Amino acid sequence: MRRPVSYACDPAQRYCECGHCALPPARNIDLEAVANLNRATTVTATFFILLATLLGLMAVGLLRTEGAMQRAAIINQENIVITKGPTSWH
């Protein structure tokens, strides 16, 4: 004697145990659009990071150049003071 097997299928909730139910089609998610958005976002973020790095390096170089110019001006002033001192014959 065989008893029939009962399954707890619910096609409306996309659940099937028997494998014979007609389920509604799955949602179609456009993964290509998500990939393109991810690619564009990554490229933009990378561009801003590289731009910030470049601007930072330029700022450091400018500060170092200004400091070197100030030191050179101070040295030139000291040289002028030394050469035009009381021992100078000019």
Backbone as XML, in Angstrom:
<?xml version="1.0"?>
<chain id="A" units="angstrom">
  <residue number="1" name="MET">
    <atom name="N" x="0.837" y="-1.156" z="0.000"/>
    <atom name="CA" x="0.000" y="0.000" z="0.000"/>
    <atom name="C" x="0.902" y="1.246" z="0.000"/>
  </residue>
  <residue number="2" name="ARG">
    <atom name="N" x="0.631" y="2.111" z="-0.931"/>
    <atom name="CA" x="1.428" y="3.330" z="-1.091"/>
    <atom name="C" x="0.581" y="4.543" z="-0.788"/>
  </residue>
  <residue number="3" name="ARG">
    <atom name="N" x="1.148" y="5.399" z="-0.008"/>
    <atom name="CA" x="0.439" y="6.653" z="0.270"/>
    <atom name="C" x="0.966" y="7.722" z="-0.676"/>
  </residue>
  <residue number="4" name="PRO">
    <atom name="N" x="0.097" y="8.592" z="-1.116"/>
    <atom name="CA" x="0.571" y="9.653" z="-2.006"/>
    <atom name="C" x="1.443" y="10.651" z="-1.218"/>
  </residue>
  <residue number="5" name="VAL">
    <atom name="N" x="2.433" y="11.150" z="-1.904"/>
    <atom name="CA" x="3.332" y="12.130" z="-1.300"/>
    <atom name="C" x="2.717" y="13.511" z="-1.501"/>
  </residue>
  <residue number="6" name="SER">
    <atom name="N" x="2.661" y="14.256" z="-0.425"/>
    <atom name="CA" x="2.118" y="15.619" z="-0.545"/>
    <atom name="C" x="3.278" y="16.620" z="-0.524"/>
  </residue>
  <residue number="7" name="TYR">
    <atom name="N" x="3.190" y="17.589" z="-1.388"/>
    <atom name="CA" x="4.207" y="18.628" z="-1.486"/>
    <atom name="C" x="3.608" y="19.954" z="-1.027"/>
  </residue>
  <residue number="8" name="ALA">
    <atom name="N" x="4.474" y="20.800" z="-0.522"/>
    <atom name="CA" x="4.027" y="22.118" z="-0.057"/>
    <atom name="C" x="4.404" y="23.176" z="-1.099"/>
  </residue>
  <residue number="9" name="CYS">
    <atom name="N" x="3.819" y="23.034" z="-2.274"/>
    <atom name="CA" x="4.130" y="23.962" z="-3.359"/>
    <atom name="C" x="3.279" y="25.223" z="-3.229"/>
  </residue>
  <residue number="10" name="ASP">
    <atom name="N" x="3.892" y="26.363" z="-3.554"/>
    <atom name="CA" x="3.179" y="27.644" z="-3.579"/>
    <atom name="C" x="3.701" y="28.431" z="-4.775"/>
  </residue>
  <residue number="11" name="PRO">
    <atom name="N" x="3.123" y="28.212" z="-5.955"/>
    <atom name="CA" x="3.630" y="28.872" z="-7.160"/>
    <atom name="C" x="3.569" y="30.404" z="-7.087"/>
  </residue>
  <residue number="12" name="ALA">
    <atom name="N" x="2.622" y="30.960" z="-6.366"/>
    <atom name="CA" x="2.533" y="32.420" z="-6.266"/>
    <atom name="C" x="3.753" y="32.994" z="-5.547"/>
  </residue>
  <residue number="13" name="GLN">
    <atom name="N" x="4.324" y="32.248" z="-4.626"/>
    <atom name="CA" x="5.515" y="32.688" z="-3.893"/>
    <atom name="C" x="6.810" y="32.140" z="-4.510"/>
  </residue>
  <residue number="14" name="ARG">
    <atom name="N" x="6.704" y="31.585" z="-5.715"/>
    <atom name="CA" x="7.829" y="30.994" z="-6.442"/>
    <atom name="C" x="8.486" y="29.859" z="-5.650"/>
  </residue>
  <residue number="15" name="TYR">
    <atom name="N" x="7.684" y="29.032" z="-5.019"/>
    <atom name="CA" x="8.206" y="27.904" z="-4.252"/>
    <atom name="C" x="7.579" y="26.626" z="-4.786"/>
  </residue>
  <residue number="16" name="CYS">
    <atom name="N" x="8.426" y="25.671" z="-5.163"/>
    <atom name="CA" x="7.922" y="24.408" z="-5.697"/>
    <atom name="C" x="8.809" y="23.273" z="-5.199"/>
  </residue>
  <residue number="17" name="GLU">
    <atom name="N" x="8.178" y="22.266" z="-4.618"/>
    <atom name="CA" x="8.900" y="21.072" z="-4.158"/>
    <atom name="C" x="8.787" y="19.919" z="-5.142"/>
  </residue>
  <residue number="18" name="CYS">
    <atom name="N" x="7.730" y="19.909" z="-5.912"/>
    <atom name="CA" x="7.499" y="18.761" z="-6.791"/>
    <atom name="C" x="8.244" y="18.870" z="-8.117"/>
  </residue>
  <residue number="19" name="GLY">
    <atom name="N" x="8.533" y="20.083" z="-8.545"/>
    <atom name="CA" x="9.248" y="20.266" z="-9.795"/>
    <atom name="C" x="8.346" y="20.316" z="-11.004"/>
  </residue>
  <residue number="20" name="HIS">
    <atom name="N" x="7.011" y="20.304" z="-10.826"/>
    <atom name="CA" x="6.080" y="20.317" z="-11.955"/>
    <atom name="C" x="5.236" y="21.584" z="-12.007"/>
  </residue>
  <residue number="21" name="CYS">
    <atom name="N" x="5.376" y="22.451" z="-11.058"/>
    <atom name="CA" x="4.549" y="23.660" z="-11.013"/>
    <atom name="C" x="5.033" y="24.668" z="-12.057"/>
  </residue>
  <residue number="22" name="ALA">
    <atom name="N" x="4.098" y="25.433" z="-12.576"/>
    <atom name="CA" x="4.418" y="26.509" z="-13.520"/>
    <atom name="C" x="4.639" y="27.781" z="-12.706"/>
  </residue>
  <residue number="23" name="LEU">
    <atom name="N" x="5.901" y="28.137" z="-12.556"/>
    <atom name="CA" x="6.236" y="29.308" z="-11.762"/>
    <atom name="C" x="6.238" y="30.558" z="-12.645"/>
  </residue>
  <residue number="24" name="PRO">
    <atom name="N" x="5.921" y="31.718" z="-12.053"/>
    <atom name="CA" x="6.004" y="32.951" z="-12.834"/>
    <atom name="C" x="7.466" y="33.257" z="-13.175"/>
  </residue>
  <residue number="25" name="PRO">
    <atom name="N" x="7.687" y="33.992" z="-14.244"/>
    <atom name="CA" x="9.075" y="34.257" z="-14.639"/>
    <atom name="C" x="9.800" y="35.089" z="-13.581"/>
  </residue>
  <residue number="26" name="ALA">
    <atom name="N" x="11.078" y="34.878" z="-13.512"/>
    <atom name="CA" x="11.897" y="35.609" z="-12.548"/>
    <atom name="C" x="12.057" y="37.064" z="-12.998"/>
  </residue>
  <residue number="27" name="ARG">
    <atom name="N" x="12.322" y="37.915" z="-12.024"/>
    <atom name="CA" x="12.549" y="39.321" z="-12.365"/>
    <atom name="C" x="13.827" y="39.446" z="-13.173"/>
  </residue>
  <residue number="28" name="ASN">
    <atom name="N" x="13.804" y="40.319" z="-14.139"/>
    <atom name="CA" x="14.972" y="40.534" z="-14.975"/>
    <atom name="C" x="15.703" y="41.775" z="-14.476"/>
  </residue>
  <residue number="29" name="ILE">
    <atom name="N" x="16.833" y="41.566" z="-13.838"/>
    <atom name="CA" x="17.640" y="42.663" z="-13.334"/>
    <atom name="C" x="18.723" y="42.934" z="-14.367"/>
  </residue>
  <residue number="30" name="ASP">
    <atom name="N" x="18.830" y="44.191" z="-14.784"/>
    <atom name="CA" x="19.812" y="44.560" z="-15.791"/>
    <atom name="C" x="21.173" y="44.722" z="-15.132"/>
  </residue>
  <residue number="31" name="LEU">
    <atom name="N" x="21.943" y="43.664" z="-15.134"/>
    <atom name="CA" x="23.249" y="43.691" z="-14.487"/>
    <atom name="C" x="24.265" y="44.497" z="-15.289"/>
  </residue>
  <residue number="32" name="GLU">
    <atom name="N" x="24.038" y="44.643" z="-16.580"/>
    <atom name="CA" x="24.964" y="45.428" z="-17.397"/>
    <atom name="C" x="24.945" y="46.893" z="-16.986"/>
  </residue>
  <residue number="33" name="ALA">
    <atom name="N" x="23.755" y="47.406" z="-16.656"/>
    <atom name="CA" x="23.654" y="48.799" z="-16.210"/>
    <atom name="C" x="24.360" y="48.986" z="-14.866"/>
  </residue>
  <residue number="34" name="VAL">
    <atom name="N" x="24.222" y="48.012" z="-13.983"/>
    <atom name="CA" x="24.901" y="48.082" z="-12.685"/>
    <atom name="C" x="26.421" y="48.034" z="-12.885"/>
  </residue>
  <residue number="35" name="ALA">
    <atom name="N" x="26.888" y="47.201" z="-13.789"/>
    <atom name="CA" x="28.318" y="47.100" z="-14.063"/>
    <atom name="C" x="28.850" y="48.404" z="-14.648"/>
  </residue>
  <residue number="36" name="ASN">
    <atom name="N" x="28.095" y="49.017" z="-15.556"/>
    <atom name="CA" x="28.526" y="50.289" z="-16.143"/>
    <atom name="C" x="28.577" y="51.389" z="-15.090"/>
  </residue>
  <residue number="37" name="LEU">
    <atom name="N" x="27.596" y="51.420" z="-14.198"/>
    <atom name="CA" x="27.602" y="52.413" z="-13.131"/>
    <atom name="C" x="28.798" y="52.200" z="-12.220"/>
  </residue>
  <residue number="38" name="ASN">
    <atom name="N" x="29.086" y="50.957" z="-11.868"/>
    <atom name="CA" x="30.220" y="50.644" z="-11.008"/>
    <atom name="C" x="31.526" y="51.054" z="-11.678"/>
  </residue>
  <residue number="39" name="ARG">
    <atom name="N" x="31.639" y="50.783" z="-12.978"/>
    <atom name="CA" x="32.845" y="51.134" z="-13.721"/>
    <atom name="C" x="33.023" y="52.649" z="-13.762"/>
  </residue>
  <residue number="40" name="ALA">
    <atom name="N" x="31.952" y="53.379" z="-14.034"/>
    <atom name="CA" x="32.033" y="54.842" z="-14.099"/>
    <atom name="C" x="32.371" y="55.430" z="-12.731"/>
  </residue>
  <residue number="41" name="THR">
    <atom name="N" x="31.785" y="54.882" z="-11.699"/>
    <atom name="CA" x="32.058" y="55.379" z="-10.349"/>
    <atom name="C" x="33.512" y="55.125" z="-9.965"/>
  </residue>
  <residue number="42" name="THR">
    <atom name="N" x="34.025" y="53.966" z="-10.288"/>
    <atom name="CA" x="35.412" y="53.633" z="-9.976"/>
    <atom name="C" x="36.378" y="54.540" z="-10.737"/>
  </residue>
  <residue number="43" name="VAL">
    <atom name="N" x="36.101" y="54.777" z="-12.008"/>
    <atom name="CA" x="36.964" y="55.644" z="-12.813"/>
    <atom name="C" x="36.953" y="57.063" z="-12.254"/>
  </residue>
  <residue number="44" name="THR">
    <atom name="N" x="35.786" y="57.565" z="-11.897"/>
    <atom name="CA" x="35.685" y="58.921" z="-11.353"/>
    <atom name="C" x="36.431" y="59.036" z="-10.030"/>
  </residue>
  <residue number="45" name="ALA">
    <atom name="N" x="36.259" y="58.072" z="-9.157"/>
    <atom name="CA" x="36.944" y="58.102" z="-7.859"/>
    <atom name="C" x="38.461" y="58.038" z="-8.051"/>
  </residue>
  <residue number="46" name="THR">
    <atom name="N" x="38.923" y="57.197" z="-8.954"/>
    <atom name="CA" x="40.353" y="57.089" z="-9.215"/>
    <atom name="C" x="40.903" y="58.401" z="-9.774"/>
  </residue>
  <residue number="47" name="PHE">
    <atom name="N" x="40.152" y="59.036" z="-10.671"/>
    <atom name="CA" x="40.571" y="60.315" z="-11.227"/>
    <atom name="C" x="40.725" y="61.365" z="-10.136"/>
  </residue>
  <residue number="48" name="PHE">
    <atom name="N" x="39.754" y="61.448" z="-9.229"/>
    <atom name="CA" x="39.830" y="62.445" z="-8.160"/>
    <atom name="C" x="40.987" y="62.159" z="-7.197"/>
  </residue>
  <residue number="49" name="ILE">
    <atom name="N" x="41.257" y="60.900" z="-6.933"/>
    <atom name="CA" x="42.378" y="60.546" z="-6.063"/>
    <atom name="C" x="43.700" y="60.951" z="-6.711"/>
  </residue>
  <residue number="50" name="LEU">
    <atom name="N" x="43.863" y="60.660" z="-7.997"/>
    <atom name="CA" x="45.095" y="61.031" z="-8.691"/>
    <atom name="C" x="45.227" y="62.549" z="-8.808"/>
  </residue>
  <residue number="51" name="LEU">
    <atom name="N" x="44.120" y="63.240" z="-9.047"/>
    <atom name="CA" x="44.152" y="64.698" z="-9.123"/>
    <atom name="C" x="44.550" y="65.307" z="-7.783"/>
  </residue>
  <residue number="52" name="ALA">
    <atom name="N" x="44.000" y="64.785" z="-6.698"/>
    <atom name="CA" x="44.353" y="65.283" z="-5.366"/>
    <atom name="C" x="45.826" y="65.019" z="-5.069"/>
  </residue>
  <residue number="53" name="THR">
    <atom name="N" x="46.334" y="63.870" z="-5.464"/>
    <atom name="CA" x="47.751" y="63.557" z="-5.263"/>
    <atom name="C" x="48.635" y="64.523" z="-6.046"/>
  </residue>
  <residue number="54" name="LEU">
    <atom name="N" x="48.278" y="64.781" z="-7.292"/>
    <atom name="CA" x="49.051" y="65.698" z="-8.113"/>
    <atom name="C" x="49.048" y="67.108" z="-7.526"/>
  </residue>
  <residue number="55" name="LEU">
    <atom name="N" x="47.875" y="67.585" z="-7.123"/>
    <atom name="CA" x="47.795" y="68.916" z="-6.527"/>
    <atom name="C" x="48.574" y="68.998" z="-5.212"/>
  </residue>
  <residue number="56" name="GLY">
    <atom name="N" x="48.541" y="67.934" z="-4.431"/>
    <atom name="CA" x="49.312" y="67.899" z="-3.186"/>
    <atom name="C" x="50.810" y="67.973" z="-3.443"/>
  </residue>
  <residue number="57" name="LEU">
    <atom name="N" x="51.279" y="67.227" z="-4.436"/>
    <atom name="CA" x="52.700" y="67.273" z="-4.773"/>
    <atom name="C" x="53.106" y="68.651" z="-5.290"/>
  </residue>
  <residue number="58" name="MET">
    <atom name="N" x="52.246" y="69.264" z="-6.073"/>
    <atom name="CA" x="52.541" y="70.613" z="-6.566"/>
    <atom name="C" x="52.592" y="71.614" z="-5.409"/>
  </residue>
  <residue number="59" name="ALA">
    <atom name="N" x="51.697" y="71.479" z="-4.439"/>
    <atom name="CA" x="51.689" y="72.386" z="-3.289"/>
    <atom name="C" x="52.955" y="72.210" z="-2.458"/>
  </residue>
  <residue number="60" name="VAL">
    <atom name="N" x="53.376" y="70.979" z="-2.254"/>
    <atom name="CA" x="54.609" y="70.733" z="-1.495"/>
    <atom name="C" x="55.805" y="71.329" z="-2.235"/>
  </residue>
  <residue number="61" name="GLY">
    <atom name="N" x="55.853" y="71.157" z="-3.539"/>
    <atom name="CA" x="56.941" y="71.728" z="-4.323"/>
    <atom name="C" x="56.949" y="73.245" z="-4.257"/>
  </residue>
  <residue number="62" name="LEU">
    <atom name="N" x="55.764" y="73.852" z="-4.315"/>
    <atom name="CA" x="55.678" y="75.310" z="-4.224"/>
    <atom name="C" x="56.164" y="75.800" z="-2.865"/>
  </residue>
  <residue number="63" name="LEU">
    <atom name="N" x="55.778" y="75.130" z="-1.803"/>
    <atom name="CA" x="56.227" y="75.535" z="-0.476"/>
    <atom name="C" x="57.734" y="75.394" z="-0.324"/>
  </residue>
  <residue number="64" name="ARG">
    <atom name="N" x="58.263" y="74.325" z="-0.856"/>
    <atom name="CA" x="59.719" y="74.125" z="-0.765"/>
    <atom name="C" x="60.457" y="75.162" z="-1.594"/>
  </residue>
  <residue number="65" name="THR">
    <atom name="N" x="59.899" y="75.527" z="-2.742"/>
    <atom name="CA" x="60.524" y="76.549" z="-3.592"/>
    <atom name="C" x="60.492" y="77.907" z="-2.905"/>
  </residue>
  <residue number="66" name="GLU">
    <atom name="N" x="59.350" y="78.248" z="-2.292"/>
    <atom name="CA" x="59.256" y="79.523" z="-1.583"/>
    <atom name="C" x="60.247" y="79.577" z="-0.431"/>
  </residue>
  <residue number="67" name="GLY">
    <atom name="N" x="60.377" y="78.491" z="0.287"/>
    <atom name="CA" x="61.337" y="78.438" z="1.386"/>
    <atom name="C" x="62.763" y="78.600" z="0.888"/>
  </residue>
  <residue number="68" name="ALA">
    <atom name="N" x="63.087" y="77.973" z="-0.233"/>
    <atom name="CA" x="64.434" y="78.089" z="-0.788"/>
    <atom name="C" x="64.694" y="79.511" z="-1.273"/>
  </residue>
  <residue number="69" name="MET">
    <atom name="N" x="63.682" y="80.143" z="-1.856"/>
    <atom name="CA" x="63.858" y="81.521" z="-2.320"/>
    <atom name="C" x="64.052" y="82.469" z="-1.137"/>
  </residue>
  <residue number="70" name="GLN">
    <atom name="N" x="63.338" y="82.236" z="-0.060"/>
    <atom name="CA" x="63.510" y="83.075" z="1.129"/>
    <atom name="C" x="64.903" y="82.894" z="1.731"/>
  </residue>
  <residue number="71" name="ARG">
    <atom name="N" x="65.368" y="81.654" z="1.786"/>
    <atom name="CA" x="66.713" y="81.410" z="2.301"/>
    <atom name="C" x="67.757" y="82.072" z="1.407"/>
  </residue>
  <residue number="72" name="ALA">
    <atom name="N" x="67.570" y="82.002" z="0.085"/>
    <atom name="CA" x="68.513" y="82.630" z="-0.841"/>
    <atom name="C" x="68.509" y="84.144" z="-0.662"/>
  </residue>
  <residue number="73" name="ALA">
    <atom name="N" x="67.344" y="84.739" z="-0.455"/>
    <atom name="CA" x="67.263" y="86.188" z="-0.253"/>
    <atom name="C" x="67.976" y="86.593" z="1.036"/>
  </residue>
  <residue number="74" name="ILE">
    <atom name="N" x="67.795" y="85.791" z="2.075"/>
    <atom name="CA" x="68.465" y="86.082" z="3.347"/>
    <atom name="C" x="69.972" y="85.980" z="3.185"/>
  </residue>
  <residue number="75" name="ILE">
    <atom name="N" x="70.434" y="84.958" z="2.493"/>
    <atom name="CA" x="71.871" y="84.787" z="2.266"/>
    <atom name="C" x="72.417" y="85.957" z="1.448"/>
  </residue>
  <residue number="76" name="ASN">
    <atom name="N" x="71.676" y="86.380" z="0.415"/>
    <atom name="CA" x="72.130" y="87.514" z="-0.399"/>
    <atom name="C" x="72.195" y="88.785" z="0.430"/>
  </residue>
  <residue number="77" name="GLN">
    <atom name="N" x="71.233" y="89.003" z="1.296"/>
    <atom name="CA" x="71.258" y="90.189" z="2.146"/>
    <atom name="C" x="72.451" y="90.146" z="3.094"/>
  </residue>
  <residue number="78" name="GLU">
    <atom name="N" x="72.729" y="88.978" z="3.649"/>
    <atom name="CA" x="73.882" y="88.855" z="4.547"/>
    <atom name="C" x="75.176" y="89.110" z="3.796"/>
  </residue>
  <residue number="79" name="ASN">
    <atom name="N" x="75.254" y="88.632" z="2.551"/>
    <atom name="CA" x="76.463" y="88.864" z="1.756"/>
    <atom name="C" x="76.633" y="90.350" z="1.456"/>
  </residue>
  <residue number="80" name="ILE">
    <atom name="N" x="75.537" y="91.022" z="1.179"/>
    <atom name="CA" x="75.606" y="92.458" z="0.909"/>
    <atom name="C" x="76.056" y="93.200" z="2.157"/>
  </residue>
  <residue number="81" name="VAL">
    <atom name="N" x="75.509" y="92.819" z="3.308"/>
    <atom name="CA" x="75.885" y="93.475" z="4.562"/>
    <atom name="C" x="77.363" y="93.240" z="4.842"/>
  </residue>
  <residue number="82" name="ILE">
    <atom name="N" x="77.849" y="92.059" z="4.598"/>
    <atom name="CA" x="79.253" y="91.751" z="4.884"/>
    <atom name="C" x="80.165" y="92.516" z="3.944"/>
  </residue>
  <residue number="83" name="THR">
    <atom name="N" x="79.841" y="92.610" z="2.648"/>
    <atom name="CA" x="80.722" y="93.293" z="1.705"/>
    <atom name="C" x="80.661" y="94.804" z="1.829"/>
  </residue>
  <residue number="84" name="LYS">
    <atom name="N" x="79.597" y="95.357" z="2.373"/>
    <atom name="CA" x="79.504" y="96.793" z="2.508"/>
    <atom name="C" x="79.763" y="97.233" z="3.946"/>
  </residue>
  <residue number="85" name="GLY">
    <atom name="N" x="80.449" y="96.422" z="4.661"/>
    <atom name="CA" x="80.762" y="96.747" z="6.045"/>
    <atom name="C" x="81.866" y="97.810" z="6.131"/>
  </residue>
  <residue number="86" name="PRO">
    <atom name="N" x="82.325" y="98.113" z="7.317"/>
    <atom name="CA" x="83.325" y="99.157" z="7.527"/>
    <atom name="C" x="84.684" y="98.832" z="6.921"/>
  </residue>
  <residue number="87" name="THR">
    <atom name="N" x="84.943" y="97.554" z="6.628"/>
    <atom name="CA" x="86.234" y="97.212" z="6.042"/>
    <atom name="C" x="86.216" y="97.302" z="4.529"/>
  </residue>
  <residue number="88" name="SER">
    <atom name="N" x="85.096" y="97.629" z="3.965"/>
    <atom name="CA" x="84.990" y="97.699" z="2.519"/>
    <atom name="C" x="85.562" y="99.023" z="2.017"/>
  </residue>
  <residue number="89" name="TRP">
    <atom name="N" x="86.201" y="99.073" z="0.868"/>
    <atom name="CA" x="86.794" y="100.293" z="0.344"/>
    <atom name="C" x="85.936" y="100.965" z="-0.712"/>
  </residue>
  <residue number="90" name="HIS">
    <atom name="N" x="84.664" y="100.470" z="-0.934"/>
    <atom name="CA" x="83.776" y="101.064" z="-1.942"/>
    <atom name="C" x="83.303" y="102.404" z="-1.500"/>
  </residue>
</chain>
